[in-house]
Coordinates of C-alpha atoms in Angstrom, one line a residue:
Chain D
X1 CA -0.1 26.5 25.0
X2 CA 1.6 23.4 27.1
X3 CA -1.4 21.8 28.4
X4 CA -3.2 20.9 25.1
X5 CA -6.4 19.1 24.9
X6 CA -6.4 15.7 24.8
X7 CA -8.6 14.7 22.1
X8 CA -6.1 14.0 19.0
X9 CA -4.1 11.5 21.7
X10 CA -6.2 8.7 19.9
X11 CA -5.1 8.4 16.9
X12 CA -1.7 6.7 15.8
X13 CA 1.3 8.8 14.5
X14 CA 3.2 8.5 11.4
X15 CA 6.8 9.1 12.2
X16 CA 9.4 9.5 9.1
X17 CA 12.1 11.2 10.4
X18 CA 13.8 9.5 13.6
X19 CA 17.1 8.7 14.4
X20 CA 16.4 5.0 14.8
X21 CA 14.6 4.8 11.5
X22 CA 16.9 4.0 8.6
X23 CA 15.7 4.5 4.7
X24 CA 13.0 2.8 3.1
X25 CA 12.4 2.4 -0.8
X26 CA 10.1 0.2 -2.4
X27 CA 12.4 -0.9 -5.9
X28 CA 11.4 -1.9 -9.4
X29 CA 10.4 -5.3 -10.4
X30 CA 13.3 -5.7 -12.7
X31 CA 15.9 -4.5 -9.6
X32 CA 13.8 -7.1 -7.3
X33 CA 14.8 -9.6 -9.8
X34 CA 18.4 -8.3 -10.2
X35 CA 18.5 -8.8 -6.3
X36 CA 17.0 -12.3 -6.3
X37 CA 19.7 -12.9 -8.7
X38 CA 22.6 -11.7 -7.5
X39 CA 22.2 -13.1 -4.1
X40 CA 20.6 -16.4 -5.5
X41 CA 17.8 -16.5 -3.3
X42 CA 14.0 -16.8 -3.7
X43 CA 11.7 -14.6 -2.2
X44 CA 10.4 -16.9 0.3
X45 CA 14.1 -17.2 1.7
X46 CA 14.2 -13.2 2.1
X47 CA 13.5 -11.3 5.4
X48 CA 10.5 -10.1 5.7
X49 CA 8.6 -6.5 6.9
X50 CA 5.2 -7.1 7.6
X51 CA 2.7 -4.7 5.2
X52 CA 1.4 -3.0 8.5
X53 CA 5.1 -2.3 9.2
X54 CA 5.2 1.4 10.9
X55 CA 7.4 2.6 8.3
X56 CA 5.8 1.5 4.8
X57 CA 2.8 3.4 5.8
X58 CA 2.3 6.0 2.9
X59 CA 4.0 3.8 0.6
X60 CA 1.6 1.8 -1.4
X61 CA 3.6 -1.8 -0.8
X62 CA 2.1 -4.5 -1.6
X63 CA 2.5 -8.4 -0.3
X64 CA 5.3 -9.8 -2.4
X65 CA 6.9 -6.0 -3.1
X66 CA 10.5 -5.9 -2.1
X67 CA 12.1 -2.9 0.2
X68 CA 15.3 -1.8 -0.1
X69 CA 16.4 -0.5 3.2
X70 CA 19.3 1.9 3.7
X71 CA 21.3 1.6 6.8
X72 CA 23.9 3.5 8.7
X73 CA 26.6 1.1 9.9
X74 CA 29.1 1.4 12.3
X75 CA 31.2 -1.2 10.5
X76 CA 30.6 -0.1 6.7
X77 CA 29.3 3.4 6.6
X78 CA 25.9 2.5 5.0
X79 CA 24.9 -0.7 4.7
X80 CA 21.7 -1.9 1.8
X81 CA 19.3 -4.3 3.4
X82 CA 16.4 -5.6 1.6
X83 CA 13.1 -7.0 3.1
X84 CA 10.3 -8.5 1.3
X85 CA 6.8 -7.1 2.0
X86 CA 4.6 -10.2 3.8
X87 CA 1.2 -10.2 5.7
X88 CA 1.6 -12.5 8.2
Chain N
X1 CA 41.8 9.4 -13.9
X2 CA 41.1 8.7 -10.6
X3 CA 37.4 9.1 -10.8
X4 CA 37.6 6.2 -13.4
X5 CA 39.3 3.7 -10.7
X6 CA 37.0 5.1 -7.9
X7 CA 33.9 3.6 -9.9
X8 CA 35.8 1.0 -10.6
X9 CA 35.7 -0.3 -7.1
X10 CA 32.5 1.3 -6.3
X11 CA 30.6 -2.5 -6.1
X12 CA 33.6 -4.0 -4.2
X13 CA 34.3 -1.9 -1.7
X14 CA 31.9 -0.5 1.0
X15 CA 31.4 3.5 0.7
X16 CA 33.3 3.9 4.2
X17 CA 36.4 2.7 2.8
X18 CA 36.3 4.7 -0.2
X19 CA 35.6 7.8 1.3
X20 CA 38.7 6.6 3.9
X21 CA 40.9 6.2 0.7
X22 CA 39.6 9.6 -1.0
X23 CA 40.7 11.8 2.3
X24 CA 43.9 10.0 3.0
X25 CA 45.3 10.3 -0.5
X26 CA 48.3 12.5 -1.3
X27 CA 47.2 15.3 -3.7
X28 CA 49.2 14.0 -6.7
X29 CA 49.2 10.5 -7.1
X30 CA 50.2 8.6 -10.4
X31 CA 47.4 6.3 -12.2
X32 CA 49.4 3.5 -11.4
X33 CA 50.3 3.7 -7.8
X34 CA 46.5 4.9 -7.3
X35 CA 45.6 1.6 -9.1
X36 CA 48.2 -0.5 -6.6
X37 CA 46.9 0.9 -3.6
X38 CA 43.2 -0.1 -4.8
X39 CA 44.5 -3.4 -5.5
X40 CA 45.8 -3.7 -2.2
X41 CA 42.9 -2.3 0.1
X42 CA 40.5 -4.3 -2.3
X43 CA 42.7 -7.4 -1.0
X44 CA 42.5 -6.7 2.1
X45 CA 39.2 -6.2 2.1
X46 CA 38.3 -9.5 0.4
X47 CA 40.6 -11.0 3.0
X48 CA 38.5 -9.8 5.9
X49 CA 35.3 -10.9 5.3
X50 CA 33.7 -13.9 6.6
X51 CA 34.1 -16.5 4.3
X52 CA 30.7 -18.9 3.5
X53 CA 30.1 -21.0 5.8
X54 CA 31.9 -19.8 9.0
X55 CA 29.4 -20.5 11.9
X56 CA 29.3 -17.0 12.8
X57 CA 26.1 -17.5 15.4
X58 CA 28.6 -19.8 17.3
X59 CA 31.6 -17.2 17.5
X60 CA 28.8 -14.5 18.1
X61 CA 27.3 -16.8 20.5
X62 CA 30.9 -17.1 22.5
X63 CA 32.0 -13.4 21.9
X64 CA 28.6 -12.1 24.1
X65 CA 28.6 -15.5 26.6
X66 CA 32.0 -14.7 27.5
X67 CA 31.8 -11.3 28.6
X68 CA 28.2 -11.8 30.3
X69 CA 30.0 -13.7 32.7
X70 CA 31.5 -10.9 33.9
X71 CA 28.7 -9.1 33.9
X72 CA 27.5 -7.7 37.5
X73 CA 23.9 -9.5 38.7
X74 CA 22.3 -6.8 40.4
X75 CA 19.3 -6.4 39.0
X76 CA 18.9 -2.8 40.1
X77 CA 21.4 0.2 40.3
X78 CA 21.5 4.0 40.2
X79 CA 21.9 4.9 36.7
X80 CA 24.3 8.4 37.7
X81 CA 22.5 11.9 38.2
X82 CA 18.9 10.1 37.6
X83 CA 17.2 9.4 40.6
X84 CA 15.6 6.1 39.0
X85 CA 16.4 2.9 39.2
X86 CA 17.1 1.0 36.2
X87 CA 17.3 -2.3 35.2
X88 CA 20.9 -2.8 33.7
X89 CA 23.8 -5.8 33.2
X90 CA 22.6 -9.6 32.4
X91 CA 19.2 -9.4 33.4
X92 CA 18.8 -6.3 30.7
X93 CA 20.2 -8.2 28.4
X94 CA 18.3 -11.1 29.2
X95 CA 15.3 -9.4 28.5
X96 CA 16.0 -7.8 25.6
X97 CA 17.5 -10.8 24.0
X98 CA 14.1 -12.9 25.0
X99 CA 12.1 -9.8 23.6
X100 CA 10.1 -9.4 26.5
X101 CA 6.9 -7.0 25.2
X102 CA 7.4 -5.1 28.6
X103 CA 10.9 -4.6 30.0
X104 CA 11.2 -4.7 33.6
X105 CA 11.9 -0.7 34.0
X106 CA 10.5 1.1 31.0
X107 CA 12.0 4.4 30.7
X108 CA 11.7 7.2 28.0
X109 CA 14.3 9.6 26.9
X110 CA 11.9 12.5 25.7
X111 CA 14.1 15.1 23.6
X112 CA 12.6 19.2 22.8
X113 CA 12.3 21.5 20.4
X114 CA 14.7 24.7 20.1
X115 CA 12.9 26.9 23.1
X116 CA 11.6 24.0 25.7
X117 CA 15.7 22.1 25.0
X118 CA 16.9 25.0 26.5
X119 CA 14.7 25.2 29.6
X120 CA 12.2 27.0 28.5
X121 CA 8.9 25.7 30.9
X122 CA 11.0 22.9 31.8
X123 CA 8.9 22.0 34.9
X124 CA 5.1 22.7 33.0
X125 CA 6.4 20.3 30.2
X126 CA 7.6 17.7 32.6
X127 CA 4.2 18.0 34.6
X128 CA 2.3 18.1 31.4
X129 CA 3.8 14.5 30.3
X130 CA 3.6 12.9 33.8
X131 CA 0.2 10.9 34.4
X132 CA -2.0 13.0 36.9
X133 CA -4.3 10.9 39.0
X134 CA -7.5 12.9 41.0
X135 CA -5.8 12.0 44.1
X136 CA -2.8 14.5 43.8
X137 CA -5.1 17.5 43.1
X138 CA -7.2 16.9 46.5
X139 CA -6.4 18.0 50.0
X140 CA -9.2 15.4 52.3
X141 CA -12.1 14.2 52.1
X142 CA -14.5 14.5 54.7
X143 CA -17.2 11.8 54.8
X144 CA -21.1 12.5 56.3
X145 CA -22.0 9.3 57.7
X146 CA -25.6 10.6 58.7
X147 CA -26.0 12.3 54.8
X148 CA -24.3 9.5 53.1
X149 CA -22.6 12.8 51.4
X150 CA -18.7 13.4 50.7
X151 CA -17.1 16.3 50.0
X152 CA -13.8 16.9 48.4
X153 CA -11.5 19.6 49.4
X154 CA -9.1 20.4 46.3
X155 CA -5.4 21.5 46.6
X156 CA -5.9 24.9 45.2
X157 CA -2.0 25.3 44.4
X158 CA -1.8 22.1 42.5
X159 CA -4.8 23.1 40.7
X160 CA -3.0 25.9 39.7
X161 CA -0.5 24.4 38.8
X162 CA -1.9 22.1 36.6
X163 CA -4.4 24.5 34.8
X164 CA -7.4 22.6 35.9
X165 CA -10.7 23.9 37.0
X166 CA -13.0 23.5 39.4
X167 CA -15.4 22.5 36.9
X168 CA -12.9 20.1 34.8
X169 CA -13.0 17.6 38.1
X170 CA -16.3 17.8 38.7
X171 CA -16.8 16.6 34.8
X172 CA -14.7 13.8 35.2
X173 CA -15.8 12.3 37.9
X174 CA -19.3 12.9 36.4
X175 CA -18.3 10.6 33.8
X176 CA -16.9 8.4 35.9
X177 CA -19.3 7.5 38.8
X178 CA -22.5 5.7 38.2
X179 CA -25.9 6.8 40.7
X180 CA -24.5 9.6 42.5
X181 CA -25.1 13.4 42.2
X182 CA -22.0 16.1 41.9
X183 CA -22.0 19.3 43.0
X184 CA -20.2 22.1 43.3
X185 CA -19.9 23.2 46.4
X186 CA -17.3 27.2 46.6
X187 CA -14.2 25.5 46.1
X188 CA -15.2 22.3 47.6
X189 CA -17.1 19.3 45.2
X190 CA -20.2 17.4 47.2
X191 CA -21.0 14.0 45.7
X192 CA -24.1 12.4 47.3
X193 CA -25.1 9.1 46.8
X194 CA -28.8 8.0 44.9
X195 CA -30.5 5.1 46.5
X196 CA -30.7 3.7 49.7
X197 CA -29.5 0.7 50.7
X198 CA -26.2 0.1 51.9
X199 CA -25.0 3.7 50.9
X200 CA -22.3 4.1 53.3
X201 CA -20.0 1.0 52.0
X202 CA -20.9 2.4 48.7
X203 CA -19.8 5.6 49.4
X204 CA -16.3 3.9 50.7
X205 CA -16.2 2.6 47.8
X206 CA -16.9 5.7 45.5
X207 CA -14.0 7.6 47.5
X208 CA -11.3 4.7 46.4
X209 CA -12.6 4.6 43.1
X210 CA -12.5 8.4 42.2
X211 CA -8.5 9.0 44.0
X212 CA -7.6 6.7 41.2
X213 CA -9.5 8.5 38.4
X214 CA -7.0 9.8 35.7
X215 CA -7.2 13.5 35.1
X216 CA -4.1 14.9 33.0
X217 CA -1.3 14.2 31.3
X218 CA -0.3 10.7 29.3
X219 CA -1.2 7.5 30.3
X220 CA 1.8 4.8 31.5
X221 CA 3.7 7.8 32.9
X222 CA 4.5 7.5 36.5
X223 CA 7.5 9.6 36.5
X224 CA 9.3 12.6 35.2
X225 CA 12.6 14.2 35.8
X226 CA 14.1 16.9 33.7
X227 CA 17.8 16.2 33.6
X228 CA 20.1 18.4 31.8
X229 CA 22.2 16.1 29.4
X230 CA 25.4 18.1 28.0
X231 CA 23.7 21.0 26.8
X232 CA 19.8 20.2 26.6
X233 CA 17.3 19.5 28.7
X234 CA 15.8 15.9 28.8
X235 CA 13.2 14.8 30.0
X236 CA 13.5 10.9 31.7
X237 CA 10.4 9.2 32.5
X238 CA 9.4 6.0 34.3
X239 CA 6.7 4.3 32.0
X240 CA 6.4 4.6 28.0
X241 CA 3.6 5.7 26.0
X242 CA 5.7 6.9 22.6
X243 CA 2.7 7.1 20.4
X244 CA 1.0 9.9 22.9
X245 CA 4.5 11.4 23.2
X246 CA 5.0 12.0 19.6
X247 CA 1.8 13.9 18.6
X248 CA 3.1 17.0 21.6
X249 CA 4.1 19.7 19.2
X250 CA 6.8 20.5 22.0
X251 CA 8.8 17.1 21.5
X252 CA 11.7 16.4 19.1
X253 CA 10.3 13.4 17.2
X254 CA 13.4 12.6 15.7
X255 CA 15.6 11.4 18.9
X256 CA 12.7 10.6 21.7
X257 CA 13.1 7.2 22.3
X258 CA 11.8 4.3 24.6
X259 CA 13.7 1.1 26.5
X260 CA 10.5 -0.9 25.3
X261 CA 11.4 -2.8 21.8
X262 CA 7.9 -3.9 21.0
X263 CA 6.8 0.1 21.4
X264 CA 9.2 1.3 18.9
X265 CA 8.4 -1.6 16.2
X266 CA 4.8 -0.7 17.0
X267 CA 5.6 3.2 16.2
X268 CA 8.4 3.2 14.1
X269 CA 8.7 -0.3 12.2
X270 CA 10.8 -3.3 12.5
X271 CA 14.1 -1.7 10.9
X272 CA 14.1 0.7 14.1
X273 CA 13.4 -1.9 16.3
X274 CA 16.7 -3.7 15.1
X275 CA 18.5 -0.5 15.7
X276 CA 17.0 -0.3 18.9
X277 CA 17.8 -3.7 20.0
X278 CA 21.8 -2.9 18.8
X279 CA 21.8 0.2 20.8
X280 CA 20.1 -1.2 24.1
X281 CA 22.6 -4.2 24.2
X282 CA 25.4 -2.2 23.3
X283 CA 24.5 0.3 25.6
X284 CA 24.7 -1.9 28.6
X285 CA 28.1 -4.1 27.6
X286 CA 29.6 -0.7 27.4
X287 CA 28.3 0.3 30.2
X288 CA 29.7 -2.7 32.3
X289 CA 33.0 -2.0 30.1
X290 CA 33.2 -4.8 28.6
X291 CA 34.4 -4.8 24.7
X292 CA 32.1 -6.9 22.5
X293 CA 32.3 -6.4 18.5
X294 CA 28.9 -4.7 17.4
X295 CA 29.0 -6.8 14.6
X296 CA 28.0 -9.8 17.0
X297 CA 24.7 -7.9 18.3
X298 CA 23.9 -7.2 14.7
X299 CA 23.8 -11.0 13.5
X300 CA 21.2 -11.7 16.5
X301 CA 19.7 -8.3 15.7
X302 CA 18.9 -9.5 12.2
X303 CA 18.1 -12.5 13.6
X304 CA 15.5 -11.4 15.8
X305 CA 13.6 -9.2 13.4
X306 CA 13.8 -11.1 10.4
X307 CA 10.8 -12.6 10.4
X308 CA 9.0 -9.1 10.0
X309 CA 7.9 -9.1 13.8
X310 CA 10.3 -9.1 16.7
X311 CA 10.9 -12.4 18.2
X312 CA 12.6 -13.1 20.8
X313 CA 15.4 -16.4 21.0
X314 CA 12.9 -18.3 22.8
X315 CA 11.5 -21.4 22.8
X316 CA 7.9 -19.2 21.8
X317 CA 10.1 -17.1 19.5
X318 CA 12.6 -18.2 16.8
X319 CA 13.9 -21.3 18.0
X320 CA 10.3 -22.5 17.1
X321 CA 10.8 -21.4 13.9
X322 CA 13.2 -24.2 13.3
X323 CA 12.2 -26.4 10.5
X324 CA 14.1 -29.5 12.0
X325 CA 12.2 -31.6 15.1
X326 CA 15.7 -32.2 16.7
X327 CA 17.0 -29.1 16.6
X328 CA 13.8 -27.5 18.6
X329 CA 14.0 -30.3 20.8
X330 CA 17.9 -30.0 21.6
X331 CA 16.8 -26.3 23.2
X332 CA 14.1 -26.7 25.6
X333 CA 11.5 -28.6 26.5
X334 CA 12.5 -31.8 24.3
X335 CA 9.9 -33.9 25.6
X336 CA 7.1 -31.9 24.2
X337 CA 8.9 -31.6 20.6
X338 CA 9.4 -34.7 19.7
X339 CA 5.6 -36.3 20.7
X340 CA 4.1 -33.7 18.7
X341 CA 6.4 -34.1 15.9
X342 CA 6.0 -37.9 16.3
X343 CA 2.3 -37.4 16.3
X344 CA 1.8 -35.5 13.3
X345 CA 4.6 -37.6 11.5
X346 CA 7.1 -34.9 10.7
X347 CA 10.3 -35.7 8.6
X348 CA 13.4 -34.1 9.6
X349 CA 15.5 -33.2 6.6
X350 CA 18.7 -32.8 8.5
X351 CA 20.1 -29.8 6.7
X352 CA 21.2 -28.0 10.0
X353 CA 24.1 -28.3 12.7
X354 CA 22.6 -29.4 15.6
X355 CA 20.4 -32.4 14.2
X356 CA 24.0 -33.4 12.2
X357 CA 25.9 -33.5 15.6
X358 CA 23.3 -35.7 17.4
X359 CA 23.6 -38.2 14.7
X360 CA 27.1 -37.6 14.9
X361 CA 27.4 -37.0 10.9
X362 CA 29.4 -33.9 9.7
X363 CA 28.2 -30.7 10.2
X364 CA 27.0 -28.1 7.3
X365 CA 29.8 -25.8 8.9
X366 CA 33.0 -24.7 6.9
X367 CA 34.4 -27.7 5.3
X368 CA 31.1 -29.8 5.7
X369 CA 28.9 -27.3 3.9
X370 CA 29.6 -27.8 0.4
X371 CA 28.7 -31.1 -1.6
X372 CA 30.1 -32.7 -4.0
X373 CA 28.3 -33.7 -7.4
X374 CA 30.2 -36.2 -9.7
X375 CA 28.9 -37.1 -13.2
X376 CA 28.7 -40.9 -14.0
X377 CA 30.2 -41.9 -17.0
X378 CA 27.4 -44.2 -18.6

């Protein structure tokens, strides 16, 4: 049972569930804006998550798509983060 | 009643201090004291954050420059029960902070599922994860100068050991070799070389190519040691390879984790590799106990991965990311900056600190950040 074979050792894993990896949503456009307007801020000013990103696999972002991104926070309990979806 | 005040403040305060306020309440609590003590924590509160235009990078800058001058130098210590040495103090940080793609010791802390956690197959586990080279499995070699043949005695325990079979060595170094024959020979493997000329050095040659050949296990992993961590077993290895690690059905995905910061934002995204640059730095000023607000590591966390990617605060990484010529040139290598910047006739808008303070004009910092717009009478 231990010693497996070694053949599916290729391919790349999806991980969702680690303790490192916070929560990530893809939001509405109408929230996007909401965001861009309560924090007066265009998107090009916005951090950015690459669209190859590890964690927005299986998530159908798109370049310009914003992420809202849940984190816990040893200062403030959870803490919303948001990250605009780029290619390069 | 109370719920009503409770949303109230649900946008202003963050959801640790309301659950704080919900579990130190006294049971019975009038509407208007409830709403006085709202007012005042929500006071508080506003009180205690950074206001705009406090140069937070600077304080953050002083709060970890401080206390990494006490750090110790030594590059190398005995992290406790593990018999590994691991890089640690300043020149971890160091690294970290410059976002090195391979850290000087890379290490792995590989978590189990329910049976293995408990020791179940500890020491198969651990040998199943460590990189297995041909050379461990064999006993001697015995060279035939007047054949040109070699044979290859095999370790019959570590075989064993390692599940392998007689015939699963003599495929891979099949595989392996080019224009030479491989036998099997009882328990022994005979290789003999094709050709003619020159067939001793090449069988020299063959012999240092094969003890190197990898048989089992996961790439990158030199070490293993099973250490027994409260009340779990853990495995600690020298070299990383999380992307082979994960897809074992015997390891807990969810709390494995790596030293290296490009691996994780290669297998688990940018957000964890923030996390994972928080937790590595604090790890080590804790470790040195020293007492440095997280809050600091975060702002050059955030810093570091904002651009998608992690980048390190490098000349290569986000200093060069700097839209103002004199601000990359004031870091390193000023020289370089400003002929290139000369030569492709850049304009430097002067909206940052650094530029500001070489012209000697005030500073977008506190006071000197907002402007002032008057309108002319006509």
């Amino acid at each position: 049972m231990i010693i497996a074979k070694r053949d599916y050792m290729k391919k790349k894993i999806h991980i969702t569930k680690h303790d490192l990896l916070p929560k990530h949503v893809k939001i509405s456009e109408k929230e996007k804006k909401a965001i861009l307007k309560k924090y007066q801020v265009t998107l090009k000013e916005m951090p950015k998550i690459m669209k190859a990103d590890a964690a927005l696999q299986g998530m159908k972002a798109e370049v310009g798509d914003m992420i809202k991104i849940t984190r816990k926070s040893p200062t403030a309990g959870e803490a919303v983060y948001y990250r605009v979806v780029t290619d390069a | 009643m109370s719920e009503k005040i409770f949303a109230e403040y649900k946008d202003r305060l963050p959801n640790k201090i309301l659950e704080d306020l919900k579990n130190h309440l006294p049971p019975k609590i009038s509407a208007a004291n409830l709403k006085e003590i709202f007012r005042l924590v929500d006071g508080e509160y506003q009180q205690a954050q950074v206001d705009p235009g406090e140069s937070v990078g600077l304080v953050g800058a002083e709060s970890i420059g401080e206390p990494g001058t006490q750090m110790t130098l030594n590059t190398f210590h005995f992290a406790g029960v593990a018999e590994m040495n691991v890089t640690t103090g300043l020149p971890r940080i160091i690294e970290i902070l410059d976002g090195r793609k391979i850290p000087n010791t890379p290490m792995m802390e590989i978590y189990l599922k329910a049976p293995f956690s408990m020791g179940k197959d500890i020491k198969q586990i651990a040998q199943r994860i460590k990189e297995t080279k041909l050379m461990e499995v064999i006993s001697e070699f015995v060279i035939n100068i007047a054949e040109s043949t070699m044979e290859v005695r095999l370790n019959s325990e570590k075989m064993k050991a390692l599940q392998l079979t007689v015939g699963q060595v003599i495929k891979v170094i099949d595989k392996n070799t080019k224009n030479c024959s491989v036998k099997k020979d009882k328990e022994e493997i005979l290789l003999k070389m094709r050709g003619k000329h020159d067939t001793l050095n090449e069988i020299y040659k063959l012999k240092e190519k094969i003890k190197i050949l990898y048989i089992r296990g996961i790439k990158g992993i030199q070490q293993v040691l099973p250490v027994k961590k409260e009340n779990e077993f853990v495995i600690i290895t020298a070299g990383t390879n999380l992307n082979e690690v994960f897809q074992l059905d015997f390891v807990d995905t969810a709390r494995t984790i790596s030293n290296n910061i490009h691996e994780i934002e290669e297998v688990l995204g940018v957000e964890a590799a923030r996390q994972a640059i928080i937790n590595e730095v604090y790890k080590v000023i804790e470790n040195q106990g020293l007492n440095v607000d997280v809050r600091h590591i975060m702002l050059v966390a955030d810093l570091m991965s904002k651009t998608g990617t992690v980048r390190g605060i490098t000349r290569y990484g986000i200093v060069s990311g700097k839209s103002s010529v004199l601000a990359r040139a004031s870091f390193e290598t000023p020289i370089k900056h400003v002929i290139e910047a000369s030569l492709v006739g850049e304009t430097d808008q002067l909206t940052s600190v650094v530029e500001n303070v070489m012209l000697n004009q005030p500073v977008p910092v506190g006071t000197g950040l907002p402007g002032l717009v008057t309108r002319v009478k006509k």
